[in-house]
Coordinates of C-alpha atoms in Angstrom, one line a residue:
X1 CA 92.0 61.2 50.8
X2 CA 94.9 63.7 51.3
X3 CA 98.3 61.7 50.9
X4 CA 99.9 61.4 54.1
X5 CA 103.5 62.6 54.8
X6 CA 106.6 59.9 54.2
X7 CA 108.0 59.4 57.5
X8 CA 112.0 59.2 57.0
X9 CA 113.4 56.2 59.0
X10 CA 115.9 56.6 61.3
X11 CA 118.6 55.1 62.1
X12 CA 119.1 53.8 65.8
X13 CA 122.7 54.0 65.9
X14 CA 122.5 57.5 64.3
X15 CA 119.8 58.5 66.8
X16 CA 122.1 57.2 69.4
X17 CA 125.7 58.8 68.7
X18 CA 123.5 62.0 67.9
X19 CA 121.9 62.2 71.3
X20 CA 125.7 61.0 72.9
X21 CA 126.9 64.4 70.6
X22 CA 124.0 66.4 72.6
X23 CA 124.6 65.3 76.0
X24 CA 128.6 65.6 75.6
X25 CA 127.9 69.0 74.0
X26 CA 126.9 69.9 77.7
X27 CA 130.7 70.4 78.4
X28 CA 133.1 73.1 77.0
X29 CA 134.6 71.6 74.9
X30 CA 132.4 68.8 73.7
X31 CA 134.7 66.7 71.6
X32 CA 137.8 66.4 74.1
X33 CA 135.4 66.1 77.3
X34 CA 133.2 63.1 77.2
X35 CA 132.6 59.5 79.2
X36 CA 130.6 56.4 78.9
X37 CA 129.4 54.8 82.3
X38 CA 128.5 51.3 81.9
X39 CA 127.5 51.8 78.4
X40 CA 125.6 55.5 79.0
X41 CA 127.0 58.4 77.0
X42 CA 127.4 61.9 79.6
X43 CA 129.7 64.8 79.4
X44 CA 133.0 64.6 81.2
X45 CA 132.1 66.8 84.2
X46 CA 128.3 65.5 84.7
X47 CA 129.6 61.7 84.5
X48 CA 128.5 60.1 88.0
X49 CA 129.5 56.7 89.9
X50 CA 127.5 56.0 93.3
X51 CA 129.1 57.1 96.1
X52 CA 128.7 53.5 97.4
X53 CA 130.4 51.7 94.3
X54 CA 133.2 49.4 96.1
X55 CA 135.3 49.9 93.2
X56 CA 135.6 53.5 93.4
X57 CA 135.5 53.7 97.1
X58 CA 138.4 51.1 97.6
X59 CA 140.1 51.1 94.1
X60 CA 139.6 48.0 93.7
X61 CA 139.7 47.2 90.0
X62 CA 142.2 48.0 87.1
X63 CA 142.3 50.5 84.5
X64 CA 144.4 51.5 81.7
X65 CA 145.7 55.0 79.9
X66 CA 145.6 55.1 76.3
X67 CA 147.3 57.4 73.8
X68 CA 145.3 58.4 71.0
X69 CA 146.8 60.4 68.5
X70 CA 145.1 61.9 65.1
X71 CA 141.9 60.1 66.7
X72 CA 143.5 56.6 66.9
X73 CA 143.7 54.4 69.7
X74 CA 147.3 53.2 70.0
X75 CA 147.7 49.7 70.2
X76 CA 143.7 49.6 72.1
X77 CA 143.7 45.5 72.0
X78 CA 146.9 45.4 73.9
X79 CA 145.5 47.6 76.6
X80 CA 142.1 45.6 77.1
X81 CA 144.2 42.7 77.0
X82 CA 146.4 43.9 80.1
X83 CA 143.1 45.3 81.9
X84 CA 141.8 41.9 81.7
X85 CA 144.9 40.2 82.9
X86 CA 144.8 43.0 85.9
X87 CA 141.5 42.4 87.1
X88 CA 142.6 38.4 86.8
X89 CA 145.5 38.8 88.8
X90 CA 143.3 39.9 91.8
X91 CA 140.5 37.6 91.9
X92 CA 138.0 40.3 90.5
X93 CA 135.3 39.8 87.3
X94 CA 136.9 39.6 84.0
X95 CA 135.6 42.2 82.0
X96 CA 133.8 43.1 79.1
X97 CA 136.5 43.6 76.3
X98 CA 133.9 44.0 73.6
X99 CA 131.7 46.6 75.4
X100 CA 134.8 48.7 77.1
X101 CA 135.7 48.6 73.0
X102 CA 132.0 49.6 71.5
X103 CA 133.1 52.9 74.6
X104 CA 135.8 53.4 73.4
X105 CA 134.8 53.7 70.0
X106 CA 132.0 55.7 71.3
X107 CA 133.8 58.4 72.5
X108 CA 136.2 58.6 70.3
X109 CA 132.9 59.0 67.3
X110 CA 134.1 62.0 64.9
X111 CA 137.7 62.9 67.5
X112 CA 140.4 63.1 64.8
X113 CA 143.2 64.7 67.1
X114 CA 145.5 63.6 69.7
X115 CA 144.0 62.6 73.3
X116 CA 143.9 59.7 75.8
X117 CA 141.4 57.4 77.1
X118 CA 141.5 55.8 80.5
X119 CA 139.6 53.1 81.2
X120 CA 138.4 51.7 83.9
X121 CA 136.8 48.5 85.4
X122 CA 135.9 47.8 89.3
X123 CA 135.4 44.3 91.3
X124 CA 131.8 45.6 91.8
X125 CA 131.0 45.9 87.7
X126 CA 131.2 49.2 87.1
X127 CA 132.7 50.3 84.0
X128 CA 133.9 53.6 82.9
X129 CA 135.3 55.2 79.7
X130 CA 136.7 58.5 79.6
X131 CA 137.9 61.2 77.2
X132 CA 140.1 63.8 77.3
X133 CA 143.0 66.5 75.6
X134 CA 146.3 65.6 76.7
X135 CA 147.9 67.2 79.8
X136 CA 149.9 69.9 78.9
X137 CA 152.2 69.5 81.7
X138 CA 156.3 69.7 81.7
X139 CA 158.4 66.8 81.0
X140 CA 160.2 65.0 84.1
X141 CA 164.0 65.6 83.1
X142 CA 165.3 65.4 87.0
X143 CA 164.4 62.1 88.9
X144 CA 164.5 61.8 92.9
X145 CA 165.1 58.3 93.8
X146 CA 162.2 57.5 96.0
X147 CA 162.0 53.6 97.4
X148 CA 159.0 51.5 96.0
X149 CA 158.4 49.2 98.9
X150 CA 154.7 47.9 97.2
X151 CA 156.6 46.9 94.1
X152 CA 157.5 43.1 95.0
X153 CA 158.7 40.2 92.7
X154 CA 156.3 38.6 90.7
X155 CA 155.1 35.4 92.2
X156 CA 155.6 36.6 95.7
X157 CA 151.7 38.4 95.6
X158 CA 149.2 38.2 93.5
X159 CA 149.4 42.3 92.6
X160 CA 152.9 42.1 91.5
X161 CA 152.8 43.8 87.8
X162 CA 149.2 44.5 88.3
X163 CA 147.8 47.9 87.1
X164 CA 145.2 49.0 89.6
X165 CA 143.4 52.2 90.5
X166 CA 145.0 52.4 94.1
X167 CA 147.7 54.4 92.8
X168 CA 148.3 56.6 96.1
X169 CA 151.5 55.5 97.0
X170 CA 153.0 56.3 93.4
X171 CA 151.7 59.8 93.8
X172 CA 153.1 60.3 97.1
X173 CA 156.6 58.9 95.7
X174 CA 156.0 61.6 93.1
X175 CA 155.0 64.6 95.6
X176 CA 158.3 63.4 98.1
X177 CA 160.0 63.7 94.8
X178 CA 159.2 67.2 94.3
X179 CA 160.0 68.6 97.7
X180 CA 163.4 67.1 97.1
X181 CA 163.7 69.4 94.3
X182 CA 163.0 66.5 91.2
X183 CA 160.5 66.4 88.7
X184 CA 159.1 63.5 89.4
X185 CA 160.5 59.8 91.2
X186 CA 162.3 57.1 90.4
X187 CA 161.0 54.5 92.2
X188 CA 163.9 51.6 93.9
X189 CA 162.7 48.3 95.5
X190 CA 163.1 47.3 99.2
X191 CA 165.9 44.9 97.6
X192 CA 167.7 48.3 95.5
X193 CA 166.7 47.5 92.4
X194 CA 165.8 50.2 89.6
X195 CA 162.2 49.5 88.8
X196 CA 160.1 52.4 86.7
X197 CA 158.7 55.9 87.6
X198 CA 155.5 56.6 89.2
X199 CA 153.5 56.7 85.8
X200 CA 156.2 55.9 83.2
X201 CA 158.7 53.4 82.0
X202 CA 162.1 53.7 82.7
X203 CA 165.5 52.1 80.8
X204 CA 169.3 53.0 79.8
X205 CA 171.6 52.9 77.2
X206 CA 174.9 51.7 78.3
X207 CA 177.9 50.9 75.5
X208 CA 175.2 50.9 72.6
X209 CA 172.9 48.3 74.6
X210 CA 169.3 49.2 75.9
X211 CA 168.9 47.8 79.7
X212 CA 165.2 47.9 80.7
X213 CA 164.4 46.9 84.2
X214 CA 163.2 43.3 84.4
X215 CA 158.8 43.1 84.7
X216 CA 159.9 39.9 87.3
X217 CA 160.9 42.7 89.3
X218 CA 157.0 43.4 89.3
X219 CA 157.2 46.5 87.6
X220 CA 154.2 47.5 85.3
X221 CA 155.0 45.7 81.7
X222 CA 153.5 49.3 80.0
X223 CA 152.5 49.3 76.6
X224 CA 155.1 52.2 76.0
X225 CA 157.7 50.4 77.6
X226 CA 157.1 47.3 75.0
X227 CA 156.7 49.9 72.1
X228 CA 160.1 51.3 73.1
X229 CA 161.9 47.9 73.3
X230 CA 160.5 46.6 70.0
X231 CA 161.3 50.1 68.4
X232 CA 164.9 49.3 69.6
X233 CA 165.4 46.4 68.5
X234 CA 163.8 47.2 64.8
X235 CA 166.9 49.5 65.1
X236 CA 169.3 47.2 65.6
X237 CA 170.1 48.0 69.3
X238 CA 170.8 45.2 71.3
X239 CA 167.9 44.7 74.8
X240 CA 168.6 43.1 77.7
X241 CA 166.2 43.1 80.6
X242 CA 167.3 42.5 84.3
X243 CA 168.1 43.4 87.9
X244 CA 170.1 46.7 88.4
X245 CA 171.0 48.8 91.0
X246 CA 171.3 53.0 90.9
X247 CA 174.4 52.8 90.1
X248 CA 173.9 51.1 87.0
X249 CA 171.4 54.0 85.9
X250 CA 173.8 56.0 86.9
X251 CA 176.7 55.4 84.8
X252 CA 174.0 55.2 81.5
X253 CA 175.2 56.8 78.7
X254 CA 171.2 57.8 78.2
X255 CA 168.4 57.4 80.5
X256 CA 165.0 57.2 78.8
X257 CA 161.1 57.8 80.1
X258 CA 158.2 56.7 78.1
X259 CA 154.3 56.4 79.0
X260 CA 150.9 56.5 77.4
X261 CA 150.8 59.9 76.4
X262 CA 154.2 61.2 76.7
X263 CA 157.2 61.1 73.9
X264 CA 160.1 59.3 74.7
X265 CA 162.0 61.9 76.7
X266 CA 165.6 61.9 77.7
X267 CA 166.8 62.7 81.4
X268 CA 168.8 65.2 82.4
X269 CA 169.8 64.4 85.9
X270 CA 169.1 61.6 88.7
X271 CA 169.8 62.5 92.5
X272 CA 171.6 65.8 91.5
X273 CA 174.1 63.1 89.1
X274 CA 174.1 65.2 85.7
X275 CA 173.4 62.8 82.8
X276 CA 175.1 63.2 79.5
X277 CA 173.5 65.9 77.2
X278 CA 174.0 63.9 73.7
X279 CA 171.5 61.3 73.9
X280 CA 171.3 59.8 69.8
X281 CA 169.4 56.3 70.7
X282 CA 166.8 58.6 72.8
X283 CA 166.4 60.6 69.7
X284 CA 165.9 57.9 67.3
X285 CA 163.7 55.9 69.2
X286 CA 161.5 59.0 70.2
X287 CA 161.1 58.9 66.6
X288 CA 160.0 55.8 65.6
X289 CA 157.6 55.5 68.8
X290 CA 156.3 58.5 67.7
X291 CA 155.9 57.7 63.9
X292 CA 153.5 54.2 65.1
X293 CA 151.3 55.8 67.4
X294 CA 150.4 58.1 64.2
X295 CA 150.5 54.9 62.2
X296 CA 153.1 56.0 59.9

């Protein structure tokens, strides 16, 4: 009897992250453009959610931007742990940390340069993991102060702080900006209070101390905003966080922007008022942000 062929086993999660590699390769540029949808590996631009998903349709649910740089998820847990505190905050489904995790590290199989992740997760279940370069896209040097009358005090609504996916009226904020002749917004409460930019954190130095706007204000307590006032105060520079008015930004010796996927970046000007050109503690701490997300 002729001696039949070995068959070589295979492994299942092999099999898997090789047919995830083929249907990503579908895109351009396979390793920069891919997504998980609840749990199913598709290329960036052939990912699909049903037109009649609530959570899309509404945006209502949370999501989260993450940096990754050299193919590392900065500080992943953290974000998870602010999606899930989102989605609690407005009486929507916790959700699954370990699966939006096992996405994550999906996409993110063999990516060994810098990108960002956004995930998302809806009142109606749906979760969503994407993949992408970074935007090349100029930095915002010269704010517009725009007012922010959705960002209220935490504890007077439930959203106050919360990170959700109906982000249309910080766009808008961010378009007025522009036709004003800004880079971007920088958004003021109803009550005049400094409060963040449409998808950044703001904060001052003022006679060698950092002032970052208080999150009881209800502004979004960002991971970058965290990394920045830890970074700081590794450094030795003194944080306080409160309620301030423009004026206060104003008179900064250094006015400082950090999100996700940005570098600190120091601004040049806010309502036509020119900020001053040396800006040390911007430099330093652009540093040291920098030198953790690469895990140096």
């Amino acid at each position: 009897m002729a001696r039949g062929r070995r068959r070589r086993h295979r492994s299942p999660t092999r099999h898997a992250v090789g047919q995830a590699h083929r249907l990503w390769a579908m895109s351009g540029n396979s390793v920069l453009r891919r997504a998980r949808v609840d749990g199913r590996d598709a290329a960036l631009d052939a990912a699909t959610v049903g037109v009649l998903d609530d959570g899309f349709a509404r945006g209502d649910g949370a999501f989260e931007t993450v940096g990754v740089w050299d193919g590392a998820p900065f500080r992943l847990l953290d974000h998870l742990q602010r999606l899930a505190a989102s989605m609690d905050a407005a009486s929507l489904p916790a959700p699954d940390l370990d699966a939006l995790r096992a996405d994550v590290e999906a996409v993110l199989d063999d990516v060994s340069v810098d990108a960002v992740v956004r995930v998302y997760a809806t009142g109606s279940g749906t979760r969503v993991v994407t993949l992408e370069a970074q935007p090349e896209r100029e930095a915002p040097r010269r704010l517009i102060s725009q007012p922010a009358p959705w960002i209220r005090p935490l504890g007077t609504w439930a959203l106050a702080g919360v990170k959700s996916m109906s982000y249309l009226p910080n766009m808008a904020a961010g378009r007025a900006a522009q036709a004003a002749g800004g880079d971007d917004a920088l958004l003021v409460t109803l009550e005049g209070f400094v409060a963040e930019g449409p998808t950044f954190a703001v904060c001052w130095m003022r006679d060698g101390t950092l002032h970052a706007p208080a999150v009881e204000l209800g502004v979004v307590d960002s991971i970058s905003r965290r990394s920045v006032i830890e970074a700081a105060q590794d450094l030795g520079v003194e944080v306080v966080a409160g309620r301030w008015g423009l004026e206060a930004a104003l008179a900064a010796d250094e006015v400082l922007v950090s999100s996700a996927v940005r570098p600190v970046i120091a601004l040049t000007a806010i309502d036509g008022h020119r900020l001053p050109e040396a800006t040390p503690t911007a430099d330093q701490l652009a540093d040291v942000v920098q030198q953790r997300r690469r895990g140096r």
